[in-house]
PDB file of C-alpha atoms in Angstrom:
ATOM      1  CA  UNK A 206      55.111-129.252  -1.919  1.00 65.00           C
ATOM      2  CA  UNK A 207      56.662-128.319   1.656  1.00 75.00           C
ATOM      3  CA  UNK A 208      55.184-126.936   5.096  1.00 85.00           C
ATOM      4  CA  UNK A 209      57.579-124.911   7.191  1.00 82.00           C
ATOM      5  CA  UNK A 210      56.921-124.350  10.828  1.00 86.00           C
ATOM      6  CA  UNK A 211      58.771-122.038  13.102  1.00 84.00           C
ATOM      7  CA  UNK A 212      58.546-122.097  16.901  1.00 88.00           C
ATOM      8  CA  UNK A 213      59.882-118.891  18.837  1.00 87.00           C
ATOM      9  CA  UNK A 214      61.069-119.065  22.379  1.00 90.00           C
ATOM     10  CA  UNK A 215      62.090-115.703  23.792  1.00 90.00           C
ATOM     11  CA  UNK A 216      63.068-113.899  26.897  1.00 88.00           C
ATOM     12  CA  UNK A 217      63.361-110.400  28.171  1.00 89.00           C
ATOM     13  CA  UNK A 218      63.339-108.089  30.928  1.00 93.00           C
ATOM     14  CA  UNK A 219      60.813-105.185  31.803  1.00 94.00           C
ATOM     15  CA  UNK A 220      60.264-102.545  34.411  1.00 95.00           C
ATOM     16  CA  UNK A 221      58.201 -99.683  35.140  1.00 96.00           C
ATOM     17  CA  UNK A 222      57.138 -97.213  37.763  1.00 94.00           C
ATOM     18  CA  UNK A 223      54.335 -94.929  38.567  1.00 94.00           C
ATOM     19  CA  UNK A 224      54.767 -91.461  40.281  1.00 95.00           C
ATOM     20  CA  UNK A 225      52.317 -89.136  41.875  1.00 94.00           C
ATOM     21  CA  UNK A 226      53.714 -85.503  41.858  1.00 94.00           C
ATOM     22  CA  UNK A 227      50.373 -84.274  42.946  1.00 94.00           C
ATOM     23  CA  UNK A 228      47.327 -85.934  43.930  1.00 91.00           C
ATOM     24  CA  UNK A 229      45.255 -85.466  40.778  1.00 94.00           C
ATOM     25  CA  UNK A 230      48.222 -86.488  38.415  1.00 96.00           C
ATOM     26  CA  UNK A 231      49.564 -90.141  37.893  1.00 96.00           C
ATOM     27  CA  UNK A 232      52.526 -90.612  35.598  1.00 97.00           C
ATOM     28  CA  UNK A 233      53.701 -94.104  34.515  1.00 97.00           C
ATOM     29  CA  UNK A 234      56.886 -95.162  32.533  1.00 97.00           C
ATOM     30  CA  UNK A 235      57.550 -98.845  31.486  1.00 96.00           C
ATOM     31  CA  UNK A 236      60.591-100.107  29.583  1.00 96.00           C
ATOM     32  CA  UNK A 237      60.942-103.667  27.929  1.00 95.00           C
ATOM     33  CA  UNK A 238      64.510-104.803  26.793  1.00 94.00           C
ATOM     34  CA  UNK A 239      64.754-106.503  23.553  1.00 93.00           C
ATOM     35  CA  UNK A 240      63.421-109.792  23.052  1.00 91.00           C
ATOM     36  CA  UNK A 241      65.956-112.615  22.285  1.00 91.00           C
ATOM     37  CA  UNK A 242      64.545-115.468  20.446  1.00 90.00           C
ATOM     38  CA  UNK A 243      65.401-119.013  19.809  1.00 90.00           C
ATOM     39  CA  UNK A 244      63.603-120.387  16.736  1.00 88.00           C
ATOM     40  CA  UNK A 245      63.220-124.048  15.879  1.00 89.00           C
ATOM     41  CA  UNK A 246      62.632-124.252  12.155  1.00 87.00           C
ATOM     42  CA  UNK A 247      61.255-127.599  10.746  1.00 89.00           C
ATOM     43  CA  UNK A 248      60.195-127.979   7.083  1.00 87.00           C
ATOM     44  CA  UNK A 249      58.144-131.043   5.917  1.00 85.00           C
ATOM     45  CA  UNK A 250      58.275-132.290   2.435  1.00 85.00           C
ATOM     46  CA  UNK A 251      56.059-134.995   0.416  1.00 81.00           C
ATOM     47  CA  UNK A 252      58.925-137.256   0.838  1.00 79.00           C
ATOM     48  CA  UNK A 253      60.013-137.690   4.506  1.00 78.00           C
ATOM     49  CA  UNK A 254      63.525-138.338   3.754  1.00 78.00           C
ATOM     50  CA  UNK A 255      63.723-134.755   2.603  1.00 81.00           C
ATOM     51  CA  UNK A 256      62.590-133.150   5.960  1.00 83.00           C
ATOM     52  CA  UNK A 257      64.853-130.724   7.669  1.00 87.00           C
ATOM     53  CA  UNK A 258      65.230-129.438  11.107  1.00 87.00           C
ATOM     54  CA  UNK A 259      67.402-126.126  11.940  1.00 86.00           C
ATOM     55  CA  UNK A 260      67.833-123.380  14.454  1.00 88.00           C
ATOM     56  CA  UNK A 261      67.905-119.775  14.137  1.00 87.00           C
ATOM     57  CA  UNK A 262      68.046-116.717  16.260  1.00 87.00           C
ATOM     58  CA  UNK A 263      66.047-113.419  16.321  1.00 88.00           C
ATOM     59  CA  UNK A 264      65.808-110.268  18.161  1.00 90.00           C
ATOM     60  CA  UNK A 265      62.788-107.844  18.686  1.00 89.00           C
ATOM     61  CA  UNK A 266      63.884-104.293  19.522  1.00 93.00           C
ATOM     62  CA  UNK A 267      63.123-102.827  23.032  1.00 95.00           C
ATOM     63  CA  UNK A 268      60.130-100.843  23.562  1.00 95.00           C
ATOM     64  CA  UNK A 269      59.207 -97.755  25.934  1.00 96.00           C
ATOM     65  CA  UNK A 270      55.816 -96.748  27.060  1.00 97.00           C
ATOM     66  CA  UNK A 271      54.703 -93.383  28.880  1.00 97.00           C
ATOM     67  CA  UNK A 272      51.535 -92.793  30.251  1.00 97.00           C
ATOM     68  CA  UNK A 273      49.559 -90.237  32.438  1.00 97.00           C
ATOM     69  CA  UNK A 274      46.275 -89.717  34.031  1.00 97.00           C
ATOM     70  CA  UNK A 275      44.812 -86.373  35.462  1.00 97.00           C
ATOM     71  CA  UNK A 276      41.748 -85.949  37.428  1.00 94.00           C
ATOM     72  CA  UNK A 277      40.024 -82.886  36.469  1.00 93.00           C
ATOM     73  CA  UNK A 278      37.185 -83.253  38.801  1.00 90.00           C
ATOM     74  CA  UNK A 279      35.746 -86.212  41.092  1.00 87.00           C
ATOM     75  CA  UNK A 280      33.820 -87.631  37.757  1.00 91.00           C
ATOM     76  CA  UNK A 281      36.356 -86.699  35.187  1.00 94.00           C
ATOM     77  CA  UNK A 282      39.943 -88.049  34.186  1.00 95.00           C
ATOM     78  CA  UNK A 283      41.791 -87.492  31.434  1.00 97.00           C
ATOM     79  CA  UNK A 284      44.509 -90.065  29.881  1.00 97.00           C
ATOM     80  CA  UNK A 285      47.196 -89.878  27.641  1.00 98.00           C
ATOM     81  CA  UNK A 286      50.073 -92.411  26.580  1.00 97.00           C
ATOM     82  CA  UNK A 287      52.689 -92.988  24.029  1.00 98.00           C
ATOM     83  CA  UNK A 288      54.866 -95.941  22.720  1.00 97.00           C
ATOM     84  CA  UNK A 289      57.922 -96.158  20.677  1.00 96.00           C
ATOM     85  CA  UNK A 290      59.642 -99.173  19.284  1.00 96.00           C
ATOM     86  CA  UNK A 291      61.973 -99.062  16.478  1.00 94.00           C
ATOM     87  CA  UNK A 292      61.425-102.189  14.323  1.00 92.00           C
ATOM     88  CA  UNK A 293      64.110-101.209  12.037  1.00 90.00           C
ATOM     89  CA  UNK A 294      66.383-102.808  14.554  1.00 90.00           C
ATOM     90  CA  UNK A 295      64.712-106.143  14.201  1.00 89.00           C
ATOM     91  CA  UNK A 296      67.574-108.689  13.610  1.00 86.00           C
ATOM     92  CA  UNK A 297      67.286-112.579  12.323  1.00 83.00           C
ATOM     93  CA  UNK A 298      65.352-114.692  10.402  1.00 75.00           C
ATOM     94  CA  UNK A 299      66.448-112.984   7.155  1.00 72.00           C
ATOM     95  CA  UNK A 300      63.682-110.568   7.451  1.00 70.00           C
ATOM     96  CA  UNK A 301      63.648-107.635   4.872  1.00 70.00           C
ATOM     97  CA  UNK A 302      64.811-104.768   7.090  1.00 73.00           C
ATOM     98  CA  UNK A 303      64.163-102.172   4.384  1.00 79.00           C
ATOM     99  CA  UNK A 304      60.351-102.836   4.967  1.00 84.00           C
ATOM    100  CA  UNK A 305      60.231-101.906   8.427  1.00 90.00           C
ATOM    101  CA  UNK A 306      59.658 -98.812  10.334  1.00 93.00           C
ATOM    102  CA  UNK A 307      59.691 -97.336  13.764  1.00 94.00           C
ATOM    103  CA  UNK A 308      56.504 -97.966  15.482  1.00 96.00           C
ATOM    104  CA  UNK A 309      54.803 -94.860  17.105  1.00 97.00           C
ATOM    105  CA  UNK A 310      51.564 -94.860  19.114  1.00 97.00           C
ATOM    106  CA  UNK A 311      49.910 -92.059  20.637  1.00 98.00           C
ATOM    107  CA  UNK A 312      46.566 -92.018  22.525  1.00 97.00           C
ATOM    108  CA  UNK A 313      44.459 -89.543  24.369  1.00 97.00           C
ATOM    109  CA  UNK A 314      41.208 -90.334  26.302  1.00 97.00           C
ATOM    110  CA  UNK A 315      38.556 -89.107  28.708  1.00 97.00           C
ATOM    111  CA  UNK A 316      36.236 -90.866  31.227  1.00 95.00           C
ATOM    112  CA  UNK A 317      33.108 -89.622  33.022  1.00 94.00           C
ATOM    113  CA  UNK A 318      31.562 -91.430  35.466  1.00 90.00           C
ATOM    114  CA  UNK A 319      27.723 -91.506  36.347  1.00 87.00           C
ATOM    115  CA  UNK A 320      25.608 -93.397  38.875  1.00 75.00           C
ATOM    116  CA  UNK A 321      27.599 -92.971  41.989  1.00 77.00           C
ATOM    117  CA  UNK A 322      30.837 -93.263  39.850  1.00 80.00           C
ATOM    118  CA  UNK A 323      30.077 -96.851  39.069  1.00 83.00           C
ATOM    119  CA  UNK A 324      29.124 -96.332  35.350  1.00 90.00           C
ATOM    120  CA  UNK A 325      32.124 -94.981  33.307  1.00 91.00           C
ATOM    121  CA  UNK A 326      31.518 -93.362  30.045  1.00 94.00           C
ATOM    122  CA  UNK A 327      34.838 -93.303  27.640  1.00 95.00           C
ATOM    123  CA  UNK A 328      36.024 -91.902  24.646  1.00 97.00           C
ATOM    124  CA  UNK A 329      39.335 -92.014  23.089  1.00 97.00           C
ATOM    125  CA  UNK A 330      41.617 -91.337  20.068  1.00 97.00           C
ATOM    126  CA  UNK A 331      44.577 -93.217  18.933  1.00 97.00           C
ATOM    127  CA  UNK A 332      47.269 -92.538  16.214  1.00 97.00           C
ATOM    128  CA  UNK A 333      49.658 -95.093  15.004  1.00 97.00           C
ATOM    129  CA  UNK A 334      52.696 -95.337  12.860  1.00 96.00           C
ATOM    130  CA  UNK A 335      52.751 -98.994  11.914  1.00 94.00           C
ATOM    131  CA  UNK A 336      55.973-100.842  12.092  1.00 93.00           C
ATOM    132  CA  UNK A 337      56.372-101.819   8.505  1.00 89.00           C
ATOM    133  CA  UNK A 338      55.976 -99.723   5.407  1.00 90.00           C
ATOM    134  CA  UNK A 339      54.456-100.077   1.733  1.00 88.00           C
ATOM    135  CA  UNK A 340      56.760-101.537  -0.905  1.00 83.00           C
ATOM    136  CA  UNK A 341      57.832 -98.212  -2.182  1.00 83.00           C
ATOM    137  CA  UNK A 342      58.815 -97.133   1.456  1.00 84.00           C
ATOM    138  CA  UNK A 343      55.883 -95.138   2.351  1.00 88.00           C
ATOM    139  CA  UNK A 344      54.988 -95.248   6.184  1.00 91.00           C
ATOM    140  CA  UNK A 345      51.545 -96.422   6.949  1.00 93.00           C
ATOM    141  CA  UNK A 346      49.257 -94.511   9.557  1.00 94.00           C
ATOM    142  CA  UNK A 347      46.447 -95.783  11.316  1.00 96.00           C
ATOM    143  CA  UNK A 348      43.938 -93.672  13.118  1.00 97.00           C
ATOM    144  CA  UNK A 349      41.037 -94.875  15.631  1.00 97.00           C
ATOM    145  CA  UNK A 350      38.460 -93.351  17.582  1.00 97.00           C
ATOM    146  CA  UNK A 351      36.600 -95.538  20.465  1.00 97.00           C
ATOM    147  CA  UNK A 352      33.509 -95.132  22.543  1.00 97.00           C
ATOM    148  CA  UNK A 353      32.726 -97.396  25.572  1.00 96.00           C
ATOM    149  CA  UNK A 354      30.957 -97.643  28.891  1.00 95.00           C
ATOM    150  CA  UNK A 355      30.665-100.375  31.559  1.00 91.00           C
ATOM    151  CA  UNK A 356      30.027-101.217  35.096  1.00 89.00           C
ATOM    152  CA  UNK A 357      32.016-101.075  38.253  1.00 84.00           C
ATOM    153  CA  UNK A 358      30.728-103.470  40.905  1.00 80.00           C
ATOM    154  CA  UNK A 359      30.141-102.351  44.407  1.00 71.00           C
ATOM    155  CA  UNK A 360      33.627-102.189  46.367  1.00 67.00           C
ATOM    156  CA  UNK A 361      35.633-101.915  42.953  1.00 61.00           C
ATOM    157  CA  UNK A 362      36.398-105.668  43.003  1.00 72.00           C
ATOM    158  CA  UNK A 363      34.812-106.389  39.585  1.00 83.00           C
ATOM    159  CA  UNK A 364      33.943-104.382  36.421  1.00 86.00           C
ATOM    160  CA  UNK A 365      32.568-105.191  32.966  1.00 91.00           C
ATOM    161  CA  UNK A 366      33.713-103.110  30.188  1.00 93.00           C
ATOM    162  CA  UNK A 367      32.429-102.924  26.662  1.00 95.00           C
ATOM    163  CA  UNK A 368      33.879-100.618  23.627  1.00 96.00           C
ATOM    164  CA  UNK A 369      33.358 -99.940  19.842  1.00 97.00           C
ATOM    165  CA  UNK A 370      36.186 -98.843  17.799  1.00 97.00           C
ATOM    166  CA  UNK A 371      36.202 -97.270  14.289  1.00 96.00           C
ATOM    167  CA  UNK A 372      39.659 -97.314  12.772  1.00 96.00           C
ATOM    168  CA  UNK A 373      41.210 -96.212   9.315  1.00 96.00           C
ATOM    169  CA  UNK A 374      44.304 -97.607   8.012  1.00 94.00           C
ATOM    170  CA  UNK A 375      46.393 -96.352   5.170  1.00 91.00           C
ATOM    171  CA  UNK A 376      45.567 -93.608   2.754  1.00 89.00           C
ATOM    172  CA  UNK A 377      44.521 -93.707  -0.911  1.00 85.00           C
ATOM    173  CA  UNK A 378      46.726 -90.749  -1.769  1.00 84.00           C
ATOM    174  CA  UNK A 379      49.824 -91.773   0.056  1.00 82.00           C
ATOM    175  CA  UNK A 380      49.641 -95.514   0.289  1.00 80.00           C
ATOM    176  CA  UNK A 381      47.284 -96.269  -2.736  1.00 82.00           C
ATOM    177  CA  UNK A 382      44.926 -98.091  -0.439  1.00 83.00           C
ATOM    178  CA  UNK A 383      42.663 -97.490   2.606  1.00 89.00           C
ATOM    179  CA  UNK A 384      41.215 -99.991   5.004  1.00 92.00           C
ATOM    180  CA  UNK A 385      38.505 -99.084   7.361  1.00 94.00           C
ATOM    181  CA  UNK A 386      37.379-101.466  10.355  1.00 95.00           C
ATOM    182  CA  UNK A 387      34.959-101.573  13.423  1.00 96.00           C
ATOM    183  CA  UNK A 388      35.773-103.711  16.257  1.00 95.00           C
ATOM    184  CA  UNK A 389      33.563-104.689  19.403  1.00 96.00           C
ATOM    185  CA  UNK A 390      35.632-105.250  22.689  1.00 93.00           C
ATOM    186  CA  UNK A 391      34.228-107.010  25.825  1.00 93.00           C
ATOM    187  CA  UNK A 392      36.224-107.412  29.144  1.00 91.00           C
ATOM    188  CA  UNK A 393      35.028-108.788  32.269  1.00 89.00           C
ATOM    189  CA  UNK A 394      37.490-108.317  35.403  1.00 86.00           C
ATOM    190  CA  UNK A 395      37.194-109.806  38.851  1.00 80.00           C
ATOM    191  CA  UNK A 396      39.046-109.972  42.047  1.00 70.00           C
ATOM    192  CA  UNK A 397      38.654-111.042  45.494  1.00 66.00           C
ATOM    193  CA  UNK A 398      39.896-109.565  48.801  1.00 61.00           C
ATOM    194  CA  UNK A 399      41.245-112.701  50.675  1.00 59.00           C
ATOM    195  CA  UNK A 400      42.247-110.760  53.674  1.00 60.00           C
ATOM    196  CA  UNK A 401      38.645-109.381  54.265  1.00 53.00           C
ATOM    197  CA  UNK A 402      37.107-112.738  53.427  1.00 52.00           C
ATOM    198  CA  UNK A 403      39.372-114.482  56.181  1.00 51.00           C
ATOM    199  CA  UNK A 404      38.398-111.763  58.673  1.00 51.00           C
ATOM    200  CA  UNK A 405      34.526-112.673  58.046  1.00 52.00           C
ATOM    201  CA  UNK A 406      35.285-116.262  58.649  1.00 52.00           C
ATOM    202  CA  UNK A 407      36.780-115.626  61.981  1.00 52.00           C
TER     203      UNK A 407
END
């Protein structure tokens, strides 16, 4: 028997910007360069004398994300976004490239705020083409719907978000299998205005 362990260490460069051509519309673009990995590989056998150590390299392809938010009214905001990453350009680790595909993600959502704009109600739809294929080469699609709410604290310096997502991956007709899942998400975010805090202490 043997146990193989791989430790990945990588680096990349990313950048993005947000533009607001009109007061109701925000557009953001993010680019991440390919990630170059240095991989330490160790293999352990029953007999320690047969143990091996080696190094390999790998690279993850670049990724681009475009997002936008449009405020329809003071309480209603519509969101849209998309991501592309061509995993067919993955290199290294003797990975079977014929099983890789172009990852595509598109999403659309809406938020409506209640209670003096501190209680958001959200709904979203997400479409994904996964970065791998079936053995026969068919692309795998994933469709997800999510609903959620939360609470924005006074002053906007903290919030609690909850969401429930229903997703379906694959298709019995196209991929000979289908997987359904339900996920629950909880997020707690907090921040502090140190400048204002120091002003109060003075």
